[in-house]
Short mmCIF file of C-alpha atoms and ligand atoms in Angstrom, two decimals:
data_model
loop_
_atom_site.label_atom_id
_atom_site.label_comp_id
_atom_site.label_asym_id
_atom_site.label_seq_id
_atom_site.Cartn_x
_atom_site.Cartn_y
_atom_site.Cartn_z
CA MET J 1 -197.17 -288.59 -21.48
CA ARG J 2 -198.49 -288.13 -18.07
CA HIS J 3 -197.76 -284.48 -15.53
CA LEU J 4 -198.13 -284.50 -11.62
CA LEU J 5 -199.81 -281.05 -11.48
CA SER J 6 -202.98 -281.14 -9.16
CA PRO J 7 -203.83 -284.01 -7.16
CA LEU J 8 -206.80 -284.78 -9.36
CA ASP J 9 -204.71 -285.83 -12.75
CA LEU J 10 -204.12 -289.85 -10.76
CA SER J 11 -207.67 -291.53 -10.34
CA VAL J 12 -209.03 -292.60 -7.61
CA ASP J 13 -208.06 -296.14 -8.81
CA GLU J 14 -204.54 -294.85 -10.21
CA LEU J 15 -203.83 -293.45 -7.07
CA ALA J 16 -204.34 -296.59 -5.41
CA ARG J 17 -202.06 -298.36 -7.16
CA LEU J 18 -199.51 -295.73 -6.74
CA LEU J 19 -200.08 -295.93 -2.84
CA ASP J 20 -199.92 -299.65 -3.33
CA LEU J 21 -196.56 -300.28 -5.44
CA ALA J 22 -195.58 -296.86 -2.29
CA ARG J 23 -195.70 -299.25 0.01
CA ASP J 24 -194.38 -302.31 -1.76
CA ILE J 25 -190.89 -300.37 -1.85
CA SER J 26 -191.44 -299.35 1.73
CA LYS J 27 -191.11 -303.12 2.59
CA ASP J 28 -187.83 -303.34 0.31
CA PRO J 29 -186.31 -300.20 -1.53
CA SER J 30 -183.11 -302.28 -2.45
CA LYS J 31 -185.88 -304.27 -4.51
CA TYR J 32 -186.36 -300.78 -6.30
CA GLY J 33 -182.61 -300.01 -6.64
CA HIS J 34 -181.90 -300.18 -10.36
CA VAL J 35 -184.97 -299.98 -12.86
CA CYS J 36 -184.19 -296.63 -13.51
CA ASP J 37 -180.68 -296.44 -13.92
CA GLY J 38 -178.95 -294.60 -16.85
CA LYS J 39 -182.43 -291.75 -16.09
CA LYS J 40 -181.61 -288.26 -14.39
CA ILE J 41 -184.82 -286.33 -12.75
CA ALA J 42 -183.98 -282.30 -13.06
CA THR J 43 -185.75 -280.37 -9.78
CA LEU J 44 -185.95 -276.81 -10.81
CA PHE J 45 -186.77 -275.23 -7.79
CA TYR J 46 -187.12 -271.06 -8.10
CA GLU J 47 -188.20 -271.66 -4.01
CA PRO J 48 -186.60 -272.88 -0.87
CA SER J 49 -187.13 -276.28 -0.16
CA THR J 50 -185.83 -278.74 2.05
CA ARG J 51 -187.88 -281.91 2.21
CA THR J 52 -189.93 -281.79 -1.66
CA ARG J 53 -186.12 -281.26 -3.56
CA LEU J 54 -183.93 -283.36 -1.53
CA SER J 55 -186.56 -286.02 -1.21
CA PHE J 56 -187.11 -285.91 -5.09
CA GLU J 57 -183.29 -286.71 -4.75
CA ALA J 58 -183.12 -289.36 -2.65
CA ALA J 59 -186.02 -290.96 -4.35
CA MET J 60 -183.89 -290.71 -8.38
CA ILE J 61 -181.12 -291.94 -6.69
CA ASN J 62 -182.93 -294.68 -4.49
CA LEU J 63 -184.12 -295.77 -7.79
CA GLY J 64 -180.61 -295.86 -9.14
CA GLY J 65 -181.11 -292.39 -11.59
CA GLN J 66 -179.22 -289.57 -11.20
CA VAL J 67 -179.89 -285.79 -10.12
CA LEU J 68 -179.15 -282.18 -11.96
CA GLY J 69 -181.31 -278.77 -11.68
CA PHE J 70 -181.22 -275.88 -9.06
CA SER J 71 -182.14 -274.63 -5.65
CA GLU J 72 -183.08 -270.97 -6.40
CA ALA J 73 -183.56 -269.09 -9.08
CA SER J 74 -180.93 -266.44 -8.10
CA SER J 75 -178.11 -269.45 -9.52
CA SER J 76 -179.79 -270.17 -12.71
CA SER J 77 -180.85 -267.88 -16.11
CA ALA J 78 -184.17 -267.79 -14.94
CA SER J 79 -182.30 -264.27 -12.88
CA LYS J 80 -181.70 -263.22 -16.49
CA GLY J 81 -184.72 -262.71 -17.08
CA GLU J 82 -185.09 -266.21 -19.40
CA SER J 83 -188.95 -267.62 -19.44
CA VAL J 84 -189.83 -270.61 -17.74
CA ALA J 85 -190.94 -272.09 -21.72
CA ASP J 86 -187.35 -271.41 -23.12
CA THR J 87 -186.70 -272.96 -19.40
CA ILE J 88 -187.64 -276.59 -19.46
CA ARG J 89 -187.62 -276.81 -23.64
CA VAL J 90 -183.70 -276.55 -22.45
CA ILE J 91 -184.37 -279.06 -19.46
CA SER J 92 -186.09 -281.56 -22.24
CA CYS J 93 -183.12 -282.70 -23.45
CA TYR J 94 -180.78 -282.69 -20.40
CA ALA J 95 -183.07 -284.83 -17.81
CA ASP J 96 -186.25 -287.21 -18.10
CA ILE J 97 -188.49 -285.95 -15.76
CA CYS J 98 -188.49 -282.85 -14.06
CA ALA J 99 -189.92 -282.27 -10.64
CA MET J 100 -190.90 -277.93 -10.37
CA ARG J 101 -191.41 -275.41 -7.64
CA HIS J 102 -191.96 -272.07 -8.99
CA PRO J 103 -193.53 -269.34 -6.33
CA LYS J 104 -196.25 -268.62 -9.70
CA GLU J 105 -199.18 -269.99 -9.66
CA GLY J 106 -199.48 -272.14 -12.69
CA ALA J 107 -196.25 -272.48 -12.95
CA PRO J 108 -195.50 -276.18 -13.54
CA MET J 109 -198.87 -275.30 -16.05
CA VAL J 110 -197.13 -274.05 -18.57
CA ALA J 111 -193.41 -275.69 -18.38
CA SER J 112 -196.05 -279.16 -19.28
CA GLU J 113 -197.01 -276.54 -22.33
CA TYR J 114 -193.55 -276.36 -23.38
CA SER J 115 -192.11 -279.65 -22.59
CA HIS J 116 -191.16 -282.97 -23.95
CA ILE J 117 -190.71 -284.56 -20.49
CA PRO J 118 -193.27 -285.42 -17.35
CA ILE J 119 -193.38 -282.58 -15.13
CA ILE J 120 -193.87 -283.15 -11.67
CA ASN J 121 -195.28 -279.90 -9.85
CA ALA J 122 -193.77 -279.32 -6.25
CA GLY J 123 -195.73 -276.53 -5.27
CA ASP J 124 -196.61 -273.10 -7.11
CA GLY J 125 -197.27 -270.46 -4.67
CA GLY J 126 -200.00 -270.40 -2.99
CA HIS J 127 -202.30 -272.29 -5.33
CA GLN J 128 -200.48 -276.32 -5.20
CA HIS J 129 -198.37 -278.96 -4.17
CA PRO J 130 -200.06 -282.84 -5.51
CA THR J 131 -196.83 -284.68 -4.48
CA GLN J 132 -197.26 -283.00 -0.72
CA THR J 133 -200.17 -284.84 -0.70
CA LEU J 134 -199.22 -288.19 -1.95
CA THR J 135 -197.44 -287.78 0.35
CA ASP J 136 -200.14 -287.39 3.09
CA LEU J 137 -202.56 -289.74 1.56
CA MET J 138 -200.33 -292.23 2.32
CA THR J 139 -199.61 -291.09 5.87
CA ILE J 140 -203.30 -291.56 6.65
CA ARG J 141 -204.17 -294.93 4.43
CA GLU J 142 -200.62 -295.90 6.43
CA LEU J 143 -201.69 -295.84 10.64
CA ARG J 144 -205.48 -295.66 9.48
CA GLY J 145 -205.43 -298.61 7.05
CA SER J 146 -207.92 -297.01 4.76
CA LEU J 147 -209.12 -293.76 3.55
CA ASP J 148 -212.06 -293.22 4.30
CA ASN J 149 -214.41 -292.36 7.70
CA PHE J 150 -212.89 -290.43 9.37
CA THR J 151 -212.45 -286.42 10.97
CA ILE J 152 -210.22 -284.79 9.28
CA GLY J 153 -209.61 -281.02 10.85
CA LEU J 154 -206.88 -278.37 9.26
CA CYS J 155 -205.74 -275.48 11.35
CA GLY J 156 -203.51 -273.23 10.33
CA ASP J 157 -202.77 -271.19 7.61
CA LEU J 158 -205.74 -272.60 5.23
CA LYS J 159 -206.06 -269.09 3.21
CA PHE J 160 -202.51 -269.61 1.82
CA GLY J 161 -201.54 -273.04 2.42
CA ARG J 162 -201.46 -275.17 -0.65
CA THR J 163 -200.21 -278.31 1.06
CA VAL J 164 -204.26 -277.76 2.60
CA HIS J 165 -205.89 -277.40 -0.41
CA SER J 166 -204.25 -280.05 -2.54
CA LEU J 167 -205.22 -282.37 0.30
CA ILE J 168 -209.12 -281.50 0.84
CA SER J 169 -209.16 -281.15 -3.49
CA SER J 170 -208.36 -285.04 -3.44
CA LEU J 171 -210.00 -286.38 -0.30
CA VAL J 172 -213.36 -284.95 -1.41
CA ARG J 173 -212.85 -288.04 -3.49
CA TYR J 174 -213.46 -290.64 -0.32
CA LYS J 175 -216.86 -291.74 1.62
CA ASN J 176 -217.72 -289.89 4.71
CA VAL J 177 -215.00 -287.79 5.28
CA LYS J 178 -215.74 -284.36 7.48
CA PHE J 179 -213.91 -281.90 6.52
CA VAL J 180 -213.05 -279.15 10.01
CA LEU J 181 -211.61 -276.04 8.79
CA ILE J 182 -209.96 -274.19 11.54
CA SER J 183 -208.84 -271.26 11.67
CA PRO J 184 -207.78 -267.16 11.94
CA LYS J 185 -211.11 -265.67 9.80
CA GLU J 186 -208.26 -263.64 8.87
CA LEU J 187 -206.62 -267.43 7.22
CA ARG J 188 -210.48 -269.19 6.94
CA ILE J 189 -210.20 -271.76 3.07
CA PRO J 190 -210.44 -269.90 0.33
CA ASP J 191 -213.99 -269.56 -1.10
CA TYR J 192 -212.44 -271.70 -4.98
CA ILE J 193 -212.08 -274.75 -1.87
CA ARG J 194 -215.39 -273.92 -0.19
CA ASP J 195 -217.49 -273.28 -2.96
CA ASP J 196 -215.91 -274.67 -5.68
CA VAL J 197 -215.04 -278.31 -4.30
CA LEU J 198 -216.57 -278.53 -0.61
CA LYS J 199 -219.84 -277.72 -1.11
CA ALA J 200 -219.53 -279.11 -4.66
CA ASN J 201 -219.12 -282.70 -3.51
CA ASN J 202 -221.24 -282.04 -0.81
CA CYS J 203 -219.56 -282.52 1.90
CA ASP J 204 -219.75 -282.41 5.66
CA PHE J 205 -217.78 -279.44 6.62
CA VAL J 206 -217.19 -276.77 9.40
CA GLU J 207 -215.86 -273.41 9.71
CA VAL J 208 -214.36 -273.07 12.88
CA GLU J 209 -211.51 -270.61 15.39
CA ASN J 210 -210.88 -272.88 18.18
CA LEU J 211 -208.20 -275.54 17.92
CA GLU J 212 -210.06 -277.08 22.05
CA GLN J 213 -212.95 -277.34 20.70
CA ALA J 214 -212.14 -279.19 17.85
CA MET J 215 -209.30 -281.73 19.35
CA PRO J 216 -211.58 -283.82 20.84
CA GLU J 217 -213.73 -285.12 17.85
CA LEU J 218 -210.20 -285.22 15.51
CA ASP J 219 -209.34 -288.84 14.28
CA ILE J 220 -205.95 -286.35 12.16
CA LEU J 221 -205.32 -282.97 13.00
CA TYR J 222 -202.80 -281.72 10.30
CA MET J 223 -201.28 -278.26 11.47
CA THR J 224 -199.71 -275.84 8.70
CA ARG J 225 -197.59 -273.23 9.74
CA VAL J 226 -198.49 -269.53 9.01
CA GLN J 227 -196.24 -268.86 6.11
CA ARG J 228 -193.97 -265.56 6.45
CA GLU J 229 -193.15 -265.89 2.41
CA ARG J 230 -196.84 -265.72 1.77
CA PHE J 231 -198.39 -262.03 3.36
CA PHE J 232 -198.23 -259.19 2.23
CA SER J 233 -197.14 -257.26 5.53
CA GLU J 234 -194.69 -258.16 8.31
CA ASP J 235 -197.50 -256.75 10.70
CA GLU J 236 -200.02 -258.93 9.49
CA TYR J 237 -198.14 -261.89 9.76
CA LEU J 238 -196.68 -261.52 13.03
CA ARG J 239 -200.29 -261.13 14.86
CA MET J 240 -200.91 -264.51 13.15
CA LYS J 241 -197.74 -266.31 13.35
CA ASP J 242 -198.49 -267.38 16.71
CA PHE J 243 -202.24 -268.26 16.57
CA TYR J 244 -202.46 -272.16 16.78
CA ILE J 245 -199.69 -273.74 19.42
CA LEU J 246 -200.46 -277.82 19.49
CA ASP J 247 -199.08 -278.73 22.89
CA GLU J 248 -199.28 -281.61 25.86
CA ASP J 249 -201.96 -279.50 27.18
CA LYS J 250 -204.03 -279.48 23.84
CA MET J 251 -202.70 -283.07 22.60
CA ALA J 252 -204.58 -284.50 26.22
CA LEU J 253 -208.14 -283.62 24.98
CA GLY J 254 -207.84 -285.44 21.51
CA LYS J 255 -208.52 -289.35 21.28
CA PRO J 256 -206.63 -291.63 21.90
CA ASP J 257 -205.68 -292.79 18.28
CA MET J 258 -205.78 -289.47 16.60
CA TYR J 259 -202.59 -289.27 14.37
CA VAL J 260 -200.85 -286.00 14.39
CA LEU J 261 -199.32 -284.76 10.92
CA HIS J 262 -197.46 -281.53 9.50
CA PRO J 263 -196.49 -281.34 5.96
CA LEU J 264 -193.74 -279.32 7.65
CA PRO J 265 -191.72 -277.52 8.19
CA ARG J 266 -193.16 -276.51 11.63
CA VAL J 267 -192.20 -273.27 12.90
CA ASN J 268 -193.45 -272.45 17.14
CA GLU J 269 -197.14 -274.08 15.75
CA ILE J 270 -196.14 -278.15 17.53
CA SER J 271 -194.04 -277.75 20.28
CA VAL J 272 -191.28 -279.96 20.60
CA ASP J 273 -193.28 -281.40 23.42
CA VAL J 274 -194.98 -283.32 21.26
CA ASP J 275 -193.04 -285.17 19.00
CA ASN J 276 -192.72 -287.81 21.94
CA ASP J 277 -196.12 -288.52 22.05
CA ASP J 278 -197.06 -290.98 20.19
CA ARG J 279 -199.47 -289.60 17.71
CA ALA J 280 -197.05 -287.41 16.50
CA ALA J 281 -196.78 -288.76 12.91
CA TYR J 282 -194.78 -285.48 11.25
CA PHE J 283 -192.00 -288.03 10.94
CA LYS J 284 -193.38 -290.70 9.70
CA GLN J 285 -194.25 -288.28 6.60
CA VAL J 286 -191.16 -287.11 5.40
CA GLN J 287 -190.27 -290.89 5.42
CA PHE J 288 -193.44 -291.72 3.14
CA GLY J 289 -192.86 -288.61 1.15
CA VAL J 290 -189.48 -291.08 -0.03
CA TYR J 291 -191.64 -293.98 -1.19
CA VAL J 292 -194.74 -292.27 -2.52
CA ARG J 293 -191.94 -290.67 -4.51
CA MET J 294 -189.66 -293.17 -5.99
CA ALA J 295 -192.62 -294.35 -6.58
CA LEU J 296 -194.70 -291.20 -8.45
CA ILE J 297 -190.89 -291.66 -10.85
CA LEU J 298 -192.21 -295.43 -11.78
CA THR J 299 -195.42 -294.03 -12.89
CA LEU J 300 -194.47 -290.86 -14.86
CA LEU J 301 -191.71 -293.01 -16.87
CA GLY J 302 -194.43 -296.07 -16.77
CA LEU J 303 -191.93 -298.88 -15.36
CA ASP J 304 -194.24 -298.91 -12.30
CA THR J 305 -194.88 -302.63 -12.64
CA VAL J 306 -190.80 -303.18 -13.59
CA VAL J 307 -190.61 -305.22 -10.01
CA ASN J 308 -193.80 -307.04 -8.82
CA PRO J 309 -195.85 -306.90 -11.94
CA SER J 310 -199.01 -308.01 -10.07
CA LEU J 311 -199.57 -304.31 -8.54
CA ALA J 312 -200.58 -303.85 -12.17
CA HIS J 313 -204.46 -303.88 -11.22
CA VAL J 314 -207.03 -305.14 -13.92
N1 CP B 1 -194.18 -279.73 2.99
C1 CP B 1 -192.77 -279.17 2.03
O1 CP B 1 -192.66 -278.56 1.02
O2 CP B 1 -191.00 -278.73 2.47
P1 CP B 1 -190.68 -278.14 1.90
O3 CP B 1 -191.02 -276.47 1.25
O4 CP B 1 -188.90 -278.69 3.08
O5 CP B 1 -190.59 -278.86 0.53
#
């Protein structure tokens, strides 16, 4: 039984297979419409979500399966004090696979230790968000044709941004990826990512504060929201929240073939004017998120080659 707790739980080869499967699904999702007949996914969301929860649910429904779960801890027995360990023992009796989002870092890992079904980390505190990373990798690969040889700027809340931590951890495995880390000093990347991931893999990276100066060299700009829910002080959040606002003037500084990604939700960090720019890829990214989660469900359930056996690489 496999779980997905960190983006590194899939090898580079397994990831390539999964992205190939997601691409095959994207060409004709209806081919996969009955592969999960009779299967159920449990979506256990102890924190708010729109995209991740609903895209997992859409993914399972698209595959012919069904969905159960909760969208807030207050409507579950967590509100009565039930532990994650007990909850997952129970859910294992009801579902075939489970996607869990939790405010505590490591909660999905705890669940995996007590589970009889595959657990997918759908975001744990400020730690990791591996399925957003699968979405981001598919988006980059579909738009650029490759996950090698490009410069990515990651901008905004790099301290608490779990999507950024997961994406960096995954991209260091590809060739010639340069990282431009754009943040105010208060929201710089955590030491464990700088030292244990970027430096440990001899990556080319710089930490800067100015978005305008960074723009001309970027092939991908990955914008992030300053997350109110992760701040201890409201004053500090208010001081930081509009530090970066990507608008048409800043877009004019970027390459004609640069793409803008954002895990969403956005607040003010991308002006709505940018939505009409052909380089704005964040809504395409949302669509890729459904295909890649369909591919992940099939992979973790061992059903990934049922429709297209040629996707079983040697
Ligand atoms: N990108 C993402 O995780 O969005 P949600 O919080 O809406 O799931």
